[in-house]
CSV table of N, CA, C and O in Angstrom, one decimal:
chain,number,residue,atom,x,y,z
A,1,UNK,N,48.2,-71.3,231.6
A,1,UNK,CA,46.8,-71.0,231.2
A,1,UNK,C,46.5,-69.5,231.2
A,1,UNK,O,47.1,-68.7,231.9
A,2,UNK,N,45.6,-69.3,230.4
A,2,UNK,CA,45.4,-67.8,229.9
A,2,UNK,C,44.3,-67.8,230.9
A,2,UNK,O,43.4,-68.7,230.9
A,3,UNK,N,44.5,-66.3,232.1
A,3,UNK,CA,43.4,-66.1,233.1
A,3,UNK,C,42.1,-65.3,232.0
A,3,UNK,O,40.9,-65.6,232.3
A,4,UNK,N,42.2,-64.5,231.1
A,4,UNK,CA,41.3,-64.3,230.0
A,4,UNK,C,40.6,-65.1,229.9
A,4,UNK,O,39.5,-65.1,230.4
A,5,UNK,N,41.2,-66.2,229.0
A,5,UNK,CA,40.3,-67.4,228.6
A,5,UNK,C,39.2,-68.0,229.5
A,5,UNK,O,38.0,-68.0,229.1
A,6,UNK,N,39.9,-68.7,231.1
A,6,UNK,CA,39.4,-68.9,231.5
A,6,UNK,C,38.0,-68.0,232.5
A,6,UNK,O,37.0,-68.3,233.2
A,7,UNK,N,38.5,-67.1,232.0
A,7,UNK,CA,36.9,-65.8,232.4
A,7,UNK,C,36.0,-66.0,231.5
A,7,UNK,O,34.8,-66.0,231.5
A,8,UNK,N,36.9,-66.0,230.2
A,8,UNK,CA,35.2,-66.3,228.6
A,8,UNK,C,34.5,-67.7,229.3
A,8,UNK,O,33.4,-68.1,229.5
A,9,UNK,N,35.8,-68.0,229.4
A,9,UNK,CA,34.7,-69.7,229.5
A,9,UNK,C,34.0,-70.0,230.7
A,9,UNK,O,33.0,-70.8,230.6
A,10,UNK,N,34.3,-69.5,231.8
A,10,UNK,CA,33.3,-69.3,232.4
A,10,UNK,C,31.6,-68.3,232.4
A,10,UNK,O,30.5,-68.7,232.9
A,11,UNK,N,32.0,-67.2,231.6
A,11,UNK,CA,30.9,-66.6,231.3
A,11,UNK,C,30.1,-67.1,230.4
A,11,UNK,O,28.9,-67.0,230.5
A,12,UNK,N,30.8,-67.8,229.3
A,12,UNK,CA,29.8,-68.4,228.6
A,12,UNK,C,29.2,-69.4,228.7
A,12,UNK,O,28.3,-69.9,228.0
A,13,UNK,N,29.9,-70.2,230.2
A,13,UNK,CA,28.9,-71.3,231.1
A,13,UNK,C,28.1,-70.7,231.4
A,13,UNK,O,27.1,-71.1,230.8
A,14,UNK,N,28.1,-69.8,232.1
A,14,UNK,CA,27.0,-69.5,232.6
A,14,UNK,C,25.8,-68.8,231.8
A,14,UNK,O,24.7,-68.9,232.3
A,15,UNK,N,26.1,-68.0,230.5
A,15,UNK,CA,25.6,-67.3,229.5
A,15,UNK,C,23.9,-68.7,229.1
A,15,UNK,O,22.7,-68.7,229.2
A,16,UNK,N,25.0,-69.8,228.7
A,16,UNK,CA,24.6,-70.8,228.3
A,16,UNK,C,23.5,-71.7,228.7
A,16,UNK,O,22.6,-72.1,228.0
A,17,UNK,N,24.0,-72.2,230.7
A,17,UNK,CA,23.5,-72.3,231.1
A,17,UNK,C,21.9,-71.6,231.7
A,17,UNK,O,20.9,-72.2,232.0
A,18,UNK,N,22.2,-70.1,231.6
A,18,UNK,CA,20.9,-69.5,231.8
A,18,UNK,C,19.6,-69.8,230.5
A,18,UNK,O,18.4,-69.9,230.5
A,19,UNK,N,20.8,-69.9,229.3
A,19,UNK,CA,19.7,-70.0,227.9
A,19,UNK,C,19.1,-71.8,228.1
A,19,UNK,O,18.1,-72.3,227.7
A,20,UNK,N,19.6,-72.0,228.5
A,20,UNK,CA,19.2,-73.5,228.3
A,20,UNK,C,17.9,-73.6,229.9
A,20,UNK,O,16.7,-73.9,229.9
A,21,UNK,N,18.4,-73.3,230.6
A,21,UNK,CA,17.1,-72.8,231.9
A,21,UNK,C,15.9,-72.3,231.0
A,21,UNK,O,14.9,-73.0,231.0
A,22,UNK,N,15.9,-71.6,230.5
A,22,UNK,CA,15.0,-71.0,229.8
A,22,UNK,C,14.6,-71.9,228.2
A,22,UNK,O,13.5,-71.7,227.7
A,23,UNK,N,15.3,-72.4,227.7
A,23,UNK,CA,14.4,-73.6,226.6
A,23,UNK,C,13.8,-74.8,227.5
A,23,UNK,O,12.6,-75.2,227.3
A,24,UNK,N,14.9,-75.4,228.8
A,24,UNK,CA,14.0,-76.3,229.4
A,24,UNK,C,12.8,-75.8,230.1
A,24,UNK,O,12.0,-76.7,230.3
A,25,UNK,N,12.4,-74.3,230.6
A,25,UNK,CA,11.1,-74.2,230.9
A,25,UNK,C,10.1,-73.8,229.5
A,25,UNK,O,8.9,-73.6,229.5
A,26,UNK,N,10.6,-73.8,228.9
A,26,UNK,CA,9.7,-73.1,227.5
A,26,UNK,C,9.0,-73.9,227.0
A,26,UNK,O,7.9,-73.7,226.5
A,27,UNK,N,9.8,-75.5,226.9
A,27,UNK,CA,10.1,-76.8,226.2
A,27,UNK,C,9.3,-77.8,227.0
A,27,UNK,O,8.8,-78.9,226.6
A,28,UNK,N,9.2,-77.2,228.3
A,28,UNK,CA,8.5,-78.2,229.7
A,28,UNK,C,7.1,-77.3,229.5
A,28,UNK,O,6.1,-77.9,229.8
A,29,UNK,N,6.8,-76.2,229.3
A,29,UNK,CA,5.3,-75.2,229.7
A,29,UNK,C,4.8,-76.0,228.4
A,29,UNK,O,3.8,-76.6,228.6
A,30,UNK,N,5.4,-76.1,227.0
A,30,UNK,CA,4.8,-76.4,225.6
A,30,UNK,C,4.8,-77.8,225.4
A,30,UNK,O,4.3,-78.2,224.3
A,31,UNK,N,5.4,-78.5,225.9
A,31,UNK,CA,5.2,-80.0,226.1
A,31,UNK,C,6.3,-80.5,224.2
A,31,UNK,O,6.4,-81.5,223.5
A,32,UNK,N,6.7,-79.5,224.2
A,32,UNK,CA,7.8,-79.3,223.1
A,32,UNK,C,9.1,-80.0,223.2
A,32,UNK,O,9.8,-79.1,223.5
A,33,UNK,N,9.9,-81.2,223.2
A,33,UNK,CA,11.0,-81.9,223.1
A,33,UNK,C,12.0,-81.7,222.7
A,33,UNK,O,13.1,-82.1,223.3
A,34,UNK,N,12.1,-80.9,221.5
A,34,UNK,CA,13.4,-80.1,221.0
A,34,UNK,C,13.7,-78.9,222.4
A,34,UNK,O,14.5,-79.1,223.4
A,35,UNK,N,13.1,-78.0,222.1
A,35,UNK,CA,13.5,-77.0,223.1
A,35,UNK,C,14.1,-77.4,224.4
A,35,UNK,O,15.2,-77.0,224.8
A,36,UNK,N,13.1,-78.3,225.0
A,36,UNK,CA,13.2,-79.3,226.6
A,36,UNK,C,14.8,-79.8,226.8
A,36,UNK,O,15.6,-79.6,227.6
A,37,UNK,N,14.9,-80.8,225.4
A,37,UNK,CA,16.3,-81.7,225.3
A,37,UNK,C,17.3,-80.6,224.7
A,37,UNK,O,18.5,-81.1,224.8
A,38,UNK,N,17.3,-79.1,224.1
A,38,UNK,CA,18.3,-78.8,223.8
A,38,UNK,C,18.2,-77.9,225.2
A,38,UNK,O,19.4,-77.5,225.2
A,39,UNK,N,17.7,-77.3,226.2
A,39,UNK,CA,18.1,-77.0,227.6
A,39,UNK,C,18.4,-77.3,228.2
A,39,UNK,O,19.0,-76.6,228.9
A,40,UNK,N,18.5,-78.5,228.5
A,40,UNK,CA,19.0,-79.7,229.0
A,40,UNK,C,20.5,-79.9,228.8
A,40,UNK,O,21.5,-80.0,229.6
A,41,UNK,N,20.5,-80.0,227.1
A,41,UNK,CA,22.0,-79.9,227.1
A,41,UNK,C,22.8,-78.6,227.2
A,41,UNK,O,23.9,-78.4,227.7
A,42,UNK,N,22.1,-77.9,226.7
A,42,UNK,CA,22.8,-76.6,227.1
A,42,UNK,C,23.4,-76.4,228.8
A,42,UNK,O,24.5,-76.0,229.1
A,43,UNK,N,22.5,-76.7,229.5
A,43,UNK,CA,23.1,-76.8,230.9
A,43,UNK,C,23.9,-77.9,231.3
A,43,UNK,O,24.1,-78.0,232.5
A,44,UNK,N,24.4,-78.6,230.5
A,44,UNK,CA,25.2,-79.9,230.9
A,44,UNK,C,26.8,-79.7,230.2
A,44,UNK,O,28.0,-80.0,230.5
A,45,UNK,N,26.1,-79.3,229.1
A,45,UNK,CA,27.5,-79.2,228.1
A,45,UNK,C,28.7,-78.9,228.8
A,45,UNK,O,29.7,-79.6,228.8
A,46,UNK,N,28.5,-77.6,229.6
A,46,UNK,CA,30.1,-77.2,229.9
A,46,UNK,C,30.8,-77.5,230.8
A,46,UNK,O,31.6,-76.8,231.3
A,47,UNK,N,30.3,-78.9,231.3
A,47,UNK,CA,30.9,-79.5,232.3
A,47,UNK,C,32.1,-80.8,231.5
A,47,UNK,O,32.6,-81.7,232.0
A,48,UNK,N,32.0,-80.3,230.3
A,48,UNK,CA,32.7,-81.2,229.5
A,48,UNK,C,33.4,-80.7,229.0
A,48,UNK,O,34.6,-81.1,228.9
A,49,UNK,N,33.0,-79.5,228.4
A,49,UNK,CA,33.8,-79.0,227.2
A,49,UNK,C,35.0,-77.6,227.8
A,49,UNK,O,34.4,-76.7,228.4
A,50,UNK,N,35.9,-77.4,227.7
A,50,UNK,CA,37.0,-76.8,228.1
A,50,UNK,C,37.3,-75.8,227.0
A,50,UNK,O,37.4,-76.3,225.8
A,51,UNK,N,37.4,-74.7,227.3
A,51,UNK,CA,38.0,-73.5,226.3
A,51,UNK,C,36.8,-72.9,225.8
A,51,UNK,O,35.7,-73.5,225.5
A,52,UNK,N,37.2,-71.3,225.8
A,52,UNK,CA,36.0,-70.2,225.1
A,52,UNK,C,35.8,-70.6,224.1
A,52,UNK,O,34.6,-70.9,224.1
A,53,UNK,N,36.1,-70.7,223.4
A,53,UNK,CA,35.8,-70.9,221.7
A,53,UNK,C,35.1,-72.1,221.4
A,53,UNK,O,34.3,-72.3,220.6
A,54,UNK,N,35.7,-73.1,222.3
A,54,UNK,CA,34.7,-74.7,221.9
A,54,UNK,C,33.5,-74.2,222.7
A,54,UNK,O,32.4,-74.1,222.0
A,55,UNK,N,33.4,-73.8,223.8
A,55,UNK,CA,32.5,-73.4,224.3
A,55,UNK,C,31.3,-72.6,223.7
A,55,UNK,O,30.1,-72.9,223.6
A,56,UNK,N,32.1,-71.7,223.4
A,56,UNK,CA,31.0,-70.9,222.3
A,56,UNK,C,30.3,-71.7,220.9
A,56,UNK,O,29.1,-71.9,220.7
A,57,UNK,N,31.2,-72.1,220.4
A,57,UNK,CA,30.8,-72.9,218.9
A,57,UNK,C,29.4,-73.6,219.3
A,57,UNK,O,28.2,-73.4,219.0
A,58,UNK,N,30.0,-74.5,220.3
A,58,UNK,CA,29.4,-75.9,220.3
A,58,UNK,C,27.9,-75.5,221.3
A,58,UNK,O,26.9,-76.1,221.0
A,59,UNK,N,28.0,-74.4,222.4
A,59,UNK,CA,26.6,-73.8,223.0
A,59,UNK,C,26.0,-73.0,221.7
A,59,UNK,O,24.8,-72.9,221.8
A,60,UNK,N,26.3,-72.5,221.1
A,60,UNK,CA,25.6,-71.8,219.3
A,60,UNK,C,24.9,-73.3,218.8
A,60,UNK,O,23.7,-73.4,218.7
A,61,UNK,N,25.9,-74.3,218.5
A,61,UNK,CA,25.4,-75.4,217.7
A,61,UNK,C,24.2,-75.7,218.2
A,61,UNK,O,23.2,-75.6,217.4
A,62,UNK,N,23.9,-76.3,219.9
A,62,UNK,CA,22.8,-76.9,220.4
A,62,UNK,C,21.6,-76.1,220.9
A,62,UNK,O,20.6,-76.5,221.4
A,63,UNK,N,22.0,-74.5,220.5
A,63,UNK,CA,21.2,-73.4,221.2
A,63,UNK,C,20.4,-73.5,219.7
A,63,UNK,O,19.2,-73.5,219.7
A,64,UNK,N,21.3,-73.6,218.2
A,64,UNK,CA,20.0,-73.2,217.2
A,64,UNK,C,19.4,-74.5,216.7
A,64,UNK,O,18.8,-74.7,215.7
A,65,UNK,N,19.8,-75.6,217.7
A,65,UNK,CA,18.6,-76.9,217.0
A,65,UNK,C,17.3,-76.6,217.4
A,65,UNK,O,16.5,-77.1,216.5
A,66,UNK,N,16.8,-76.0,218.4
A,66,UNK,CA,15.1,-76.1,218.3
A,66,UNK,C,14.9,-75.3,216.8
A,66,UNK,O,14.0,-75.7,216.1
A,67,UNK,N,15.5,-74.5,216.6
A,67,UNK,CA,14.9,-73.6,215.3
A,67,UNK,C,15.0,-74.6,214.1
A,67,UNK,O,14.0,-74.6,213.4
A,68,UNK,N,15.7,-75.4,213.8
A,68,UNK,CA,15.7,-76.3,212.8
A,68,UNK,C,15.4,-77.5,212.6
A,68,UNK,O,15.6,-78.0,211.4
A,69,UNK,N,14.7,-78.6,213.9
A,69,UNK,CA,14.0,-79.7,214.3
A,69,UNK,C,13.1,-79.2,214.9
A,69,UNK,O,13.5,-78.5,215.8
A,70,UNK,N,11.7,-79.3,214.7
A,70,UNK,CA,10.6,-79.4,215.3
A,70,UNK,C,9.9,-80.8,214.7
A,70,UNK,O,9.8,-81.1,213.5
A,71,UNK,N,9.6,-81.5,215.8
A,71,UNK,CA,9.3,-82.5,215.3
A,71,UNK,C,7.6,-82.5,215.7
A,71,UNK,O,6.9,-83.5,215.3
């Protein structure tokens, strides 16, 4: 195992996890559901997902759904 790697991917747990703290309060103050459910997953995701780069992709993917679902 690359000790590199595993420092990205930790940082961008945590990167991730802070953005998603902050859609689920944004999402919880505006009574807003996208925001709410993509903070939500944002903070859950990287207890699943292994490696920087999936990491990254896939917290980008669920960080830009409020911008493109507003229901």
């Amino acid at each position: 195992m690359n000790p590199n790697a595993d420092t990205a991917s930790l940082l961008l747990s945590v990167f991730f996890g802070a953005l998603g703290a902050g859609y689920a309060l944004y999402g919880r103050k505006q009574r807003a559901i996208s925001p709410l459910l993509s903070g939500v997953a944002l903070m859950v995701f990287p207890y699943f997902v292994s490696g920087a780069l999936t990491t990254l992709l896939v917290g980008a993917a669920i960080a830009a759904v409020p911008y493109f679902w507003r229901p």
